[in-house]
CSV table of C-alpha atoms in Angstrom, one decimal:
chain,number,residue,atom,x,y,z
A,1045,MET,CA,24.5,97.7,43.0
A,1046,GLY,CA,23.1,94.2,43.9
A,1047,LEU,CA,24.0,93.0,40.4
A,1048,ALA,CA,27.7,94.1,41.0
A,1049,ALA,CA,27.7,92.6,44.4
A,1050,PHE,CA,26.5,89.2,42.6
A,1051,VAL,CA,29.0,89.5,40.0
A,1052,LEU,CA,31.9,90.3,42.3
A,1053,LEU,CA,30.9,87.4,44.7
A,1054,PHE,CA,30.6,84.8,41.7
A,1055,GLY,CA,34.1,85.9,40.6
A,1056,LEU,CA,35.5,85.4,44.0
A,1057,TRP,CA,34.0,82.1,44.1
A,1058,THR,CA,35.2,81.2,40.6
A,1059,VAL,CA,38.7,82.0,41.9
A,1060,LEU,CA,38.6,80.5,45.5
A,1061,ALA,CA,36.1,77.8,45.6
A,1062,PRO,CA,37.8,74.4,45.4
A,1063,LEU,CA,36.2,71.9,43.0
A,1064,HIS,CA,37.7,68.2,43.0
A,1065,SER,CA,39.2,67.0,39.7
A,1066,ALA,CA,38.5,63.2,39.0
A,1067,ALA,CA,39.4,61.0,36.1
A,1068,VAL,CA,36.4,59.2,34.9
A,1069,ALA,CA,36.5,55.5,33.8
A,1070,SER,CA,34.0,52.5,33.6
A,1071,GLY,CA,34.7,49.0,34.3
A,1072,LEU,CA,33.5,45.7,35.6
A,1073,LEU,CA,33.1,44.2,39.2
A,1074,ARG,CA,35.5,41.1,39.5
A,1075,ALA,CA,36.6,38.9,42.4
A,1076,ASP,CA,40.0,39.9,43.6
A,1077,GLN,CA,42.2,37.5,41.4
A,1078,GLY,CA,45.1,37.7,43.9
A,1079,GLY,CA,43.1,35.4,46.4
A,1080,ARG,CA,41.7,33.1,43.8
A,1081,LYS,CA,42.6,29.2,44.4
A,1082,VAL,CA,43.3,27.3,41.4
A,1083,ILE,CA,42.7,23.7,42.3
A,1084,GLN,CA,44.6,21.3,40.5
A,1085,HIS,CA,46.3,17.6,41.4
A,1086,LEU,CA,49.9,16.7,41.4
A,1087,GLU,CA,49.6,13.3,40.1
A,1088,GLY,CA,46.1,13.2,38.1
A,1089,GLY,CA,44.2,10.1,37.9
A,1090,ILE,CA,40.5,8.8,37.1
A,1091,ILE,CA,37.8,10.8,38.4
A,1092,LYS,CA,35.6,8.7,40.4
A,1093,ARG,CA,33.2,11.5,41.9
A,1094,LEU,CA,32.6,15.1,41.1
A,1095,LEU,CA,31.1,16.4,44.2
A,1096,VAL,CA,30.5,20.3,43.4
A,1097,ARG,CA,28.9,22.5,40.5
A,1098,GLU,CA,29.6,25.6,39.4
A,1099,GLY,CA,28.8,28.4,42.0
A,1100,ASP,CA,28.6,26.1,44.8
A,1101,SER,CA,29.7,27.6,48.2
A,1102,VAL,CA,32.1,25.5,49.9
A,1103,ALA,CA,33.9,25.4,53.2
A,1104,ALA,CA,37.6,24.9,53.8
A,1105,GLY,CA,38.6,21.4,54.0
A,1106,GLN,CA,35.3,20.2,51.9
A,1107,ALA,CA,35.8,17.6,49.4
A,1108,LEU,CA,35.6,18.7,45.8
A,1109,VAL,CA,36.7,15.7,43.6
A,1110,GLU,CA,37.1,12.1,44.4
A,1111,LEU,CA,39.8,10.1,42.5
A,1112,ASP,CA,39.8,6.5,41.8
A,1113,SER,CA,41.8,4.6,44.3
A,1114,THR,CA,42.1,1.2,43.0
A,1115,ALA,CA,45.6,1.4,41.2
A,1116,THR,CA,47.2,3.6,44.2
A,1117,ALA,CA,45.6,1.1,46.7
A,1118,ALA,CA,47.1,-2.0,44.7
A,1119,GLU,CA,50.2,0.0,44.8
A,1120,GLY,CA,50.2,1.0,48.2
A,1121,ALA,CA,49.5,-2.7,49.5
A,1122,ALA,CA,52.6,-4.1,47.3
A,1123,LEU,CA,54.9,-1.4,48.8
A,1124,ARG,CA,53.5,-1.9,52.3
A,1125,GLY,CA,54.2,-5.8,52.0
A,1126,SER,CA,57.7,-5.0,50.9
A,1127,TYR,CA,58.3,-2.7,53.8
A,1128,ASP,CA,57.0,-5.2,56.4
A,1129,ALA,CA,58.9,-8.1,54.9
A,1130,LEU,CA,62.2,-5.6,55.2
A,1131,LEU,CA,61.3,-4.6,58.6
A,1132,ALA,CA,60.9,-8.3,59.9
A,1133,GLN,CA,64.3,-9.3,57.9
A,1134,ASP,CA,66.0,-6.4,59.8
A,1135,ALA,CA,64.8,-7.5,63.0
A,1136,ARG,CA,66.0,-11.2,62.4
A,1137,LEU,CA,69.3,-10.2,61.3
A,1138,SER,CA,69.8,-8.0,64.4
A,1139,ALA,CA,68.8,-10.8,66.8
A,1140,GLU,CA,71.4,-13.1,64.8
A,1141,ARG,CA,74.2,-10.6,65.0
A,1142,GLN,CA,73.6,-10.1,68.8
A,1143,GLY,CA,73.3,-14.0,69.4
A,1144,LEU,CA,69.7,-13.8,70.8
A,1145,ASP,CA,67.7,-16.8,71.2
A,1146,SER,CA,64.7,-15.1,69.5
A,1147,VAL,CA,63.7,-12.1,67.4
A,1148,VAL,CA,62.4,-9.0,68.8
A,1149,TYR,CA,60.4,-7.1,66.0
A,1150,PRO,CA,59.7,-3.4,66.0
A,1151,ASP,CA,56.3,-2.2,67.5
A,1152,GLU,CA,54.9,-0.9,64.0
A,1153,LEU,CA,54.9,-4.6,63.0
A,1154,LEU,CA,53.8,-6.1,66.4
A,1155,ALA,CA,50.6,-3.7,66.3
A,1156,ARG,CA,49.6,-5.4,63.1
A,1157,ARG,CA,50.7,-8.8,63.8
A,1158,ASP,CA,46.9,-10.1,63.6
A,1159,GLU,CA,46.7,-9.0,59.9
A,1160,PRO,CA,47.2,-12.1,57.6
A,1161,GLN,CA,50.1,-10.7,55.8
A,1162,VAL,CA,52.1,-9.5,58.6
A,1163,LYS,CA,51.2,-12.7,60.4
A,1164,ALA,CA,52.6,-14.7,57.4
A,1165,ILE,CA,55.9,-12.7,57.2
A,1166,LEU,CA,56.4,-13.0,61.1
A,1167,GLY,CA,55.9,-16.8,60.8
A,1168,ALA,CA,58.2,-17.1,58.1
A,1169,SER,CA,60.9,-14.9,59.7
A,1170,ASP,CA,60.8,-17.0,62.8
A,1171,ARG,CA,61.1,-20.3,60.9
A,1172,LEU,CA,64.2,-18.8,59.0
A,1173,PHE,CA,65.7,-17.6,62.4
A,1174,ARG,CA,65.3,-21.0,63.9
A,1175,ALA,CA,66.8,-22.7,61.0
A,1176,GLY,CA,69.8,-20.6,61.1
A,1177,LEU,CA,70.0,-21.1,64.9
A,1178,GLY,CA,69.4,-24.9,64.5
A,1179,SER,CA,72.1,-25.2,61.8
A,1180,GLN,CA,74.4,-23.4,64.0
A,1181,GLY,CA,73.6,-25.4,67.1
A,1182,ASP,CA,74.2,-28.4,65.0
A,1183,GLN,CA,77.4,-27.6,64.1
A,1184,VAL,CA,78.3,-26.3,67.5
A,1185,ARG,CA,77.2,-29.8,69.0
A,1186,VAL,CA,79.4,-31.8,66.6
A,1187,LEU,CA,82.5,-30.1,67.7
A,1188,ALA,CA,81.6,-30.0,71.4
A,1189,GLN,CA,81.6,-33.7,70.9
A,1190,ARG,CA,84.8,-33.9,69.3
A,1191,ILE,CA,86.2,-31.6,72.0
A,1192,ALA,CA,84.8,-33.8,74.8
A,1193,GLN,CA,86.1,-36.9,72.9
A,1194,GLY,CA,89.6,-35.3,73.0
A,1195,ARG,CA,89.1,-34.5,76.8
A,1196,ALA,CA,88.3,-38.1,77.3
A,1197,GLU,CA,91.2,-39.4,75.3
A,1198,LEU,CA,93.7,-37.2,77.6
A,1199,VAL,CA,92.2,-38.3,80.7
A,1200,GLY,CA,92.7,-42.0,79.4
A,1201,THR,CA,96.4,-41.2,78.5
A,1202,ALA,CA,97.3,-39.7,82.1
A,1203,PRO,CA,97.2,-43.3,84.1
A,1204,GLN,CA,99.0,-44.9,81.0
A,1205,LEU,CA,101.8,-42.1,81.2
A,1206,ALA,CA,101.7,-42.5,85.2
A,1207,ALA,CA,102.2,-46.3,84.8
A,1208,VAL,CA,105.1,-45.9,82.4
A,1209,ALA,CA,107.0,-43.5,84.7
A,1210,GLU,CA,106.4,-45.7,87.5
A,1211,GLN,CA,107.9,-48.7,85.5
A,1212,SER,CA,110.6,-46.8,84.4
A,1213,ARG,CA,111.7,-45.7,88.1
A,1214,LEU,CA,111.5,-49.1,89.1
A,1215,ILE,CA,113.7,-50.4,86.3
A,1216,GLY,CA,116.0,-47.8,87.0
A,1217,GLU,CA,116.6,-48.8,90.5
A,1218,GLU,CA,117.0,-52.3,89.4
A,1219,LEU,CA,119.3,-51.3,86.8
A,1220,ALA,CA,121.4,-49.8,89.2
A,1221,GLY,CA,121.8,-52.7,91.4
A,1222,VAL,CA,122.5,-55.0,88.5
A,1223,GLU,CA,125.0,-52.9,87.1
A,1224,THR,CA,126.9,-52.9,90.4
A,1225,LEU,CA,126.9,-56.8,90.5
A,1226,VAL,CA,128.1,-57.1,87.0
A,1227,GLY,CA,131.0,-54.9,87.8
A,1228,GLU,CA,131.7,-57.1,90.8
A,1229,ARG,CA,131.4,-59.9,88.5
A,1230,LEU,CA,128.6,-61.2,90.6
A,1231,GLU,CA,125.8,-61.2,88.0
A,1232,ARG,CA,125.9,-61.9,84.1
A,1233,ARG,CA,125.9,-58.9,81.7
A,1234,THR,CA,122.8,-60.4,79.7
A,1235,ARG,CA,120.8,-59.4,82.7
A,1236,LEU,CA,122.1,-55.8,82.5
A,1237,LEU,CA,121.3,-55.7,78.8
A,1238,THR,CA,117.7,-56.9,79.4
A,1239,LEU,CA,116.9,-54.1,81.8
A,1240,GLN,CA,118.7,-51.6,79.6
A,1241,ARG,CA,116.4,-52.9,76.9
A,1242,GLN,CA,113.4,-52.3,78.8
A,1243,GLN,CA,114.3,-48.9,80.1
A,1244,ALA,CA,114.7,-47.9,76.6
A,1245,ASP,CA,111.2,-49.1,75.7
A,1246,LEU,CA,109.3,-47.5,78.4
A,1247,ALA,CA,111.2,-44.3,77.4
A,1248,SER,CA,109.9,-44.7,73.9
A,1249,GLN,CA,106.2,-45.3,75.3
A,1250,ARG,CA,106.6,-42.1,77.5
A,1251,GLU,CA,107.5,-40.0,74.5
A,1252,ARG,CA,104.7,-41.7,72.3
A,1253,LEU,CA,102.2,-40.8,74.9
A,1254,ALA,CA,103.4,-37.3,75.7
A,1255,THR,CA,103.2,-36.6,71.8
A,1256,SER,CA,99.8,-38.1,71.4
A,1257,ARG,CA,98.5,-35.8,74.5
A,1258,ASN,CA,100.1,-33.0,72.8
A,1259,LYS,CA,98.5,-33.8,69.5
A,1260,ILE,CA,94.9,-34.0,71.3
A,1261,ALA,CA,95.6,-30.9,73.1
A,1262,ASP,CA,96.2,-29.0,69.6
A,1263,THR,CA,92.9,-30.6,68.3
A,1264,ILE,CA,90.9,-29.5,71.1
A,1265,GLY,CA,92.2,-26.2,70.6
A,1266,GLU,CA,91.5,-26.2,66.9
A,1267,LEU,CA,88.0,-27.5,67.7
A,1268,ARG,CA,87.4,-24.3,69.9
A,1269,ALA,CA,88.6,-22.0,67.3
A,1270,GLN,CA,86.1,-23.6,64.8
A,1271,VAL,CA,83.1,-23.1,67.5
A,1272,SER,CA,83.8,-19.4,67.8
A,1273,LEU,CA,84.3,-19.1,63.9
A,1274,VAL,CA,80.8,-20.8,63.5
A,1275,ARG,CA,79.3,-18.4,65.9
A,1276,GLY,CA,81.3,-15.4,64.5
A,1277,GLN,CA,80.5,-16.3,60.8
A,1278,ARG,CA,77.0,-16.1,61.6
A,1279,THR,CA,77.3,-12.8,63.4
A,1280,THR,CA,79.4,-11.3,60.6
A,1281,GLU,CA,77.2,-12.7,57.8
A,1282,ALA,CA,74.4,-11.0,59.6
A,1283,ALA,CA,75.9,-7.8,60.0
A,1284,ALA,CA,76.9,-7.4,56.3
A,1285,GLU,CA,73.3,-8.5,55.2
A,1286,GLN,CA,71.7,-6.1,57.6
A,1287,ARG,CA,73.7,-3.1,56.3
A,1288,GLU,CA,72.3,-3.9,52.8
A,1289,VAL,CA,68.7,-4.5,54.2
A,1290,GLN,CA,68.6,-1.3,55.9
A,1291,ALA,CA,69.5,0.7,52.7
A,1292,ARG,CA,66.6,-0.8,51.0
A,1293,LEU,CA,64.6,-0.3,54.1
A,1294,THR,CA,65.1,3.4,53.8
A,1295,GLU,CA,64.2,3.4,50.2
A,1296,ALA,CA,61.0,1.3,51.0
A,1297,ARG,CA,60.2,3.7,53.6
A,1298,GLU,CA,60.6,6.6,51.3
A,1299,LYS,CA,58.4,5.2,48.6
A,1300,LEU,CA,55.6,4.1,51.1
A,1301,LYS,CA,55.7,7.7,52.2
A,1302,ILE,CA,55.2,8.9,48.8
A,1303,SER,CA,52.3,6.3,48.2
A,1304,SER,CA,50.6,7.2,51.5
A,1305,ASP,CA,50.7,10.9,50.4
A,1306,ILE,CA,49.1,10.0,46.7
A,1307,ALA,CA,46.6,8.0,48.6
A,1308,ARG,CA,45.5,10.6,51.0
A,1309,ARG,CA,45.4,13.2,47.9
A,1310,ARG,CA,42.7,11.1,46.2
A,1311,ILE,CA,40.5,13.1,47.7
A,1312,ILE,CA,40.9,16.7,46.4
A,1313,SER,CA,39.8,19.4,49.0
A,1314,ALA,CA,39.1,23.0,49.2
A,1315,PRO,CA,42.0,24.8,50.6
A,1316,VAL,CA,39.9,27.9,51.7
A,1317,ALA,CA,36.2,28.6,52.0
A,1318,GLY,CA,34.7,30.2,48.8
A,1319,ILE,CA,32.6,29.9,45.5
A,1320,VAL,CA,33.4,27.3,42.8
A,1321,THR,CA,33.8,28.8,39.7
A,1322,ASN,CA,35.5,28.1,36.2
A,1323,LEU,CA,34.7,24.5,36.6
A,1324,ARG,CA,36.6,22.6,33.8
A,1325,LEU,CA,35.0,19.9,31.7
A,1326,VAL,CA,35.4,16.9,34.2
A,1327,THR,CA,33.3,14.0,34.3
A,1328,PRO,CA,33.5,10.7,36.3
A,1329,GLY,CA,35.5,8.1,34.7
A,1330,GLY,CA,37.3,10.9,32.7
A,1331,VAL,CA,41.1,10.9,32.8
A,1332,LEU,CA,42.4,13.9,34.8
A,1333,PRO,CA,46.3,14.7,33.6
A,1334,ALA,CA,48.6,15.4,36.2
A,1335,GLY,CA,49.0,19.2,37.2
A,1336,GLN,CA,45.7,20.4,35.2
A,1337,PRO,CA,43.4,22.9,36.6
A,1338,ILE,CA,40.1,21.5,37.6
A,1339,LEU,CA,38.6,24.7,39.0
A,1340,ASP,CA,39.0,27.8,40.8
A,1341,ILE,CA,37.8,28.9,44.2
A,1342,VAL,CA,37.2,32.6,45.1
A,1343,PRO,CA,37.4,33.1,48.8
A,1344,ARG,CA,34.4,34.5,50.4
A,1345,ASP,CA,36.5,37.4,52.4
A,1346,MET,CA,38.3,38.8,49.4
A,1347,PRO,CA,37.4,42.4,48.5
A,1348,PRO,CA,35.8,42.7,45.2
A,1349,VAL,CA,38.0,44.8,42.4
A,1350,VAL,CA,36.7,47.1,40.1
A,1351,ILE,CA,38.5,46.7,36.6
A,1352,VAL,CA,38.6,50.0,34.7
A,1353,ARG,CA,40.2,51.0,31.5
A,1354,LEU,CA,41.8,54.2,32.4
A,1355,HIS,CA,42.1,57.0,29.6
A,1356,ALA,CA,45.7,57.3,28.3
A,1357,ASN,CA,45.4,60.8,29.2
A,1358,ASP,CA,44.7,60.4,32.8
A,1359,ILE,CA,47.9,58.4,33.5
A,1360,ASP,CA,49.9,61.2,34.7
A,1361,VAL,CA,47.5,62.1,37.4
A,1362,VAL,CA,46.3,58.5,38.7
A,1363,HIS,CA,48.5,56.4,40.9
A,1364,PRO,CA,48.0,53.7,43.7
A,1365,GLY,CA,46.4,55.1,46.9
A,1366,LEU,CA,44.2,57.6,45.3
A,1367,ARG,CA,40.5,57.7,46.4
A,1368,ALA,CA,37.8,56.6,44.2
A,1369,GLU,CA,34.2,56.9,43.9
A,1370,VAL,CA,32.4,53.8,42.6
A,1371,ARG,CA,28.8,53.8,41.3
A,1372,LEU,CA,27.2,50.4,40.5
A,1373,THR,CA,25.3,51.3,37.2
A,1374,PRO,CA,22.8,48.5,37.7
A,1375,TYR,CA,21.3,50.1,40.8
A,1376,LYS,CA,19.7,53.6,41.0
A,1377,THR,CA,21.7,56.1,42.9
A,1378,ARG,CA,18.7,56.6,45.2
A,1379,SER,CA,19.0,53.2,46.4
A,1380,VAL,CA,22.5,52.5,46.3
A,1381,PRO,CA,24.8,55.2,47.6
A,1382,THR,CA,28.2,55.5,45.8
A,1383,LEU,CA,31.0,53.3,47.5
A,1384,ILE,CA,34.3,54.7,48.6
A,1385,GLY,CA,37.3,52.7,47.3
A,1386,TYR,CA,41.2,53.3,46.3
A,1387,VAL,CA,43.2,52.6,43.5
A,1388,ARG,CA,45.2,49.6,44.1
A,1389,GLN,CA,47.4,49.0,40.9
A,1390,VAL,CA,47.8,50.8,37.6
A,1391,SER,CA,49.3,48.5,34.6
A,1392,ALA,CA,52.9,49.4,33.9
A,1393,ASP,CA,52.3,49.8,29.9
A,1394,ALA,CA,49.2,51.1,27.7
A,1395,SER,CA,47.0,48.4,26.1
A,1396,VAL,CA,44.8,49.0,22.8
A,1397,ASP,CA,41.6,47.6,22.2
A,1398,GLU,CA,41.7,45.7,19.1
A,1399,LYS,CA,38.1,46.5,18.1
A,1400,THR,CA,37.9,50.1,19.0
A,1401,GLY,CA,41.5,51.1,18.7
A,1402,GLU,CA,41.3,52.7,22.4
A,1403,VAL,CA,44.3,53.1,24.2
A,1404,PHE,CA,43.8,52.8,27.9
A,1405,TYR,CA,45.7,51.7,31.2
A,1406,GLU,CA,44.1,48.7,32.9
A,1407,THR,CA,43.5,49.7,36.7
A,1408,GLN,CA,42.3,48.1,39.7
A,1409,VAL,CA,40.1,49.8,42.3
A,1410,ILE,CA,39.5,47.8,45.6
A,1411,LEU,CA,36.3,48.0,47.6
A,1412,PRO,CA,37.3,47.4,51.2
A,1413,PRO,CA,34.9,45.4,53.7
A,1414,ALA,CA,33.8,48.7,55.1
A,1415,ALA,CA,32.3,50.3,52.2
A,1416,LEU,CA,30.6,47.1,51.5
A,1417,ARG,CA,28.9,47.0,54.8
A,1418,GLU,CA,27.2,50.2,53.9
A,1419,VAL,CA,25.2,48.5,51.5
A,1420,PRO,CA,24.2,45.1,53.0
A,1421,SER,CA,21.3,44.6,50.6
A,1422,VAL,CA,23.4,45.0,47.3
A,1423,ARG,CA,24.3,41.6,45.7
A,1424,LEU,CA,27.6,41.9,44.1
A,1425,VAL,CA,28.0,39.7,41.0
A,1426,SER,CA,31.2,39.3,39.1
A,1427,GLY,CA,30.8,41.0,35.9
A,1428,MET,CA,28.4,44.0,37.0
A,1429,PRO,CA,29.3,47.4,35.4
A,1430,ALA,CA,30.5,50.3,37.4
A,1431,GLU,CA,31.5,54.0,36.8
A,1432,VAL,CA,34.3,55.1,38.7
A,1433,PHE,CA,35.6,58.5,39.7
A,1434,VAL,CA,39.1,58.6,40.8
A,1435,GLN,CA,40.0,61.9,42.6
A,1436,THR,CA,43.0,63.4,41.3
A,1437,GLY,CA,43.4,66.8,43.0
A,1438,GLU,CA,41.5,70.1,43.4
A,1439,ARG,CA,41.2,73.4,41.4
A,1440,SER,CA,39.0,76.5,41.2
A,1441,LEU,CA,36.4,76.9,38.7
A,1442,LEU,CA,38.4,79.5,37.2
A,1443,GLN,CA,41.0,76.9,36.5
A,1444,TYR,CA,38.8,74.7,35.4
A,1445,PHE,CA,37.6,76.9,32.5
A,1446,SER,CA,41.1,78.5,31.7
A,1447,GLN,CA,43.1,75.5,31.7
A,1448,PRO,CA,42.1,74.5,28.1
A,1449,LEU,CA,42.9,78.0,26.9
A,1450,ILE,CA,46.1,78.2,28.4
A,1451,ASP,CA,47.1,74.7,27.1
A,1452,SER,CA,46.1,75.9,23.7
A,1453,PHE,CA,48.2,78.8,24.1
A,1454,ARG,CA,51.0,76.7,25.0
A,1455,ARG,CA,50.5,74.4,22.0
A,1456,ALA,CA,50.5,77.0,20.0
A,1457,PHE,CA,53.5,78.8,21.1
A,1458,ARG,CA,55.7,75.6,20.7
A,1459,GLU,CA,54.6,75.2,16.9
A,1460,SER,CA,55.6,78.7,16.1
């Protein structure tokens, strides 16, 4: 009776009791490659100092490699000198265009006016401005002197013209009286002719004086126009030259910005805190090609990943999100419990081991921080072997033993 009850209970257990099914695979512990930072330099250069070694722990922003700055410093100084000269030239042309008496320089130049190079640039610019201003002033002064001379001539001809007019008036009165006397035969006709000749001479003098005054006035007008032309020509030439200088200034500013960026990048720093790994063969004095990787940094806060080889027969039951139990094989099970992770990724296609011919799917199992906090004494090392159990579902003991037999029958019926 007892045996029958035991058999009955065992039968019920085999049918009803759930057993976890799992895909078993082995793998290696790796740092999460998704967070790995490859350190490289855009322009390259000559290595001056290598400041870290393989396995060093670095902080975010910590210097890793220092490049030689001799060439970049020389190029930057040349570009800075050209840029400063263009700034001074632009300020000088602006003063000439506005007709100012002195040059107003920008603050970025005035802030460095005690530097020898900037001081020389400002001095040369001021001398050139004063020379141009002096040349213009000389031309204007010459023209002003000629204008003053013309005005003096106008002033001088005014009394002459008034005297001629007065003489002409008096002779006219006398001529009227003589004409009356000649008509009455009381005066000789020669007297009349003499007065008429004098009247004609005075009219001619008056005409010459008026013509001379008109010419002098025209000359003064032309001289004033030349003064405006001299002043306007300097303004026009300065405006045209300034447009060209400002275009060159924009180009020089961009080149200087690029040069400054390159100079700042001569110190290659860590973008994140982490561990230095995969340090390439770089030595002080060596040439670092542009864009060539120098080293990698594995961030400290990135969760470790177990890279496992999933058997091809398990590909139908394993997918991202499944719970996975990870056992670190170097540690005894008594001292380190099984860690709980989850499947993050399963490769889209199978791979083949060239040595063994094994067909497998590369699968990534993530160990979250919560799982690692349970084993604070465990030191995780990249490359550490692990055994992974991916839970694929539940089935009874009866299903576990009968499934191979059922599969065998199915294959037999398909073959027949």
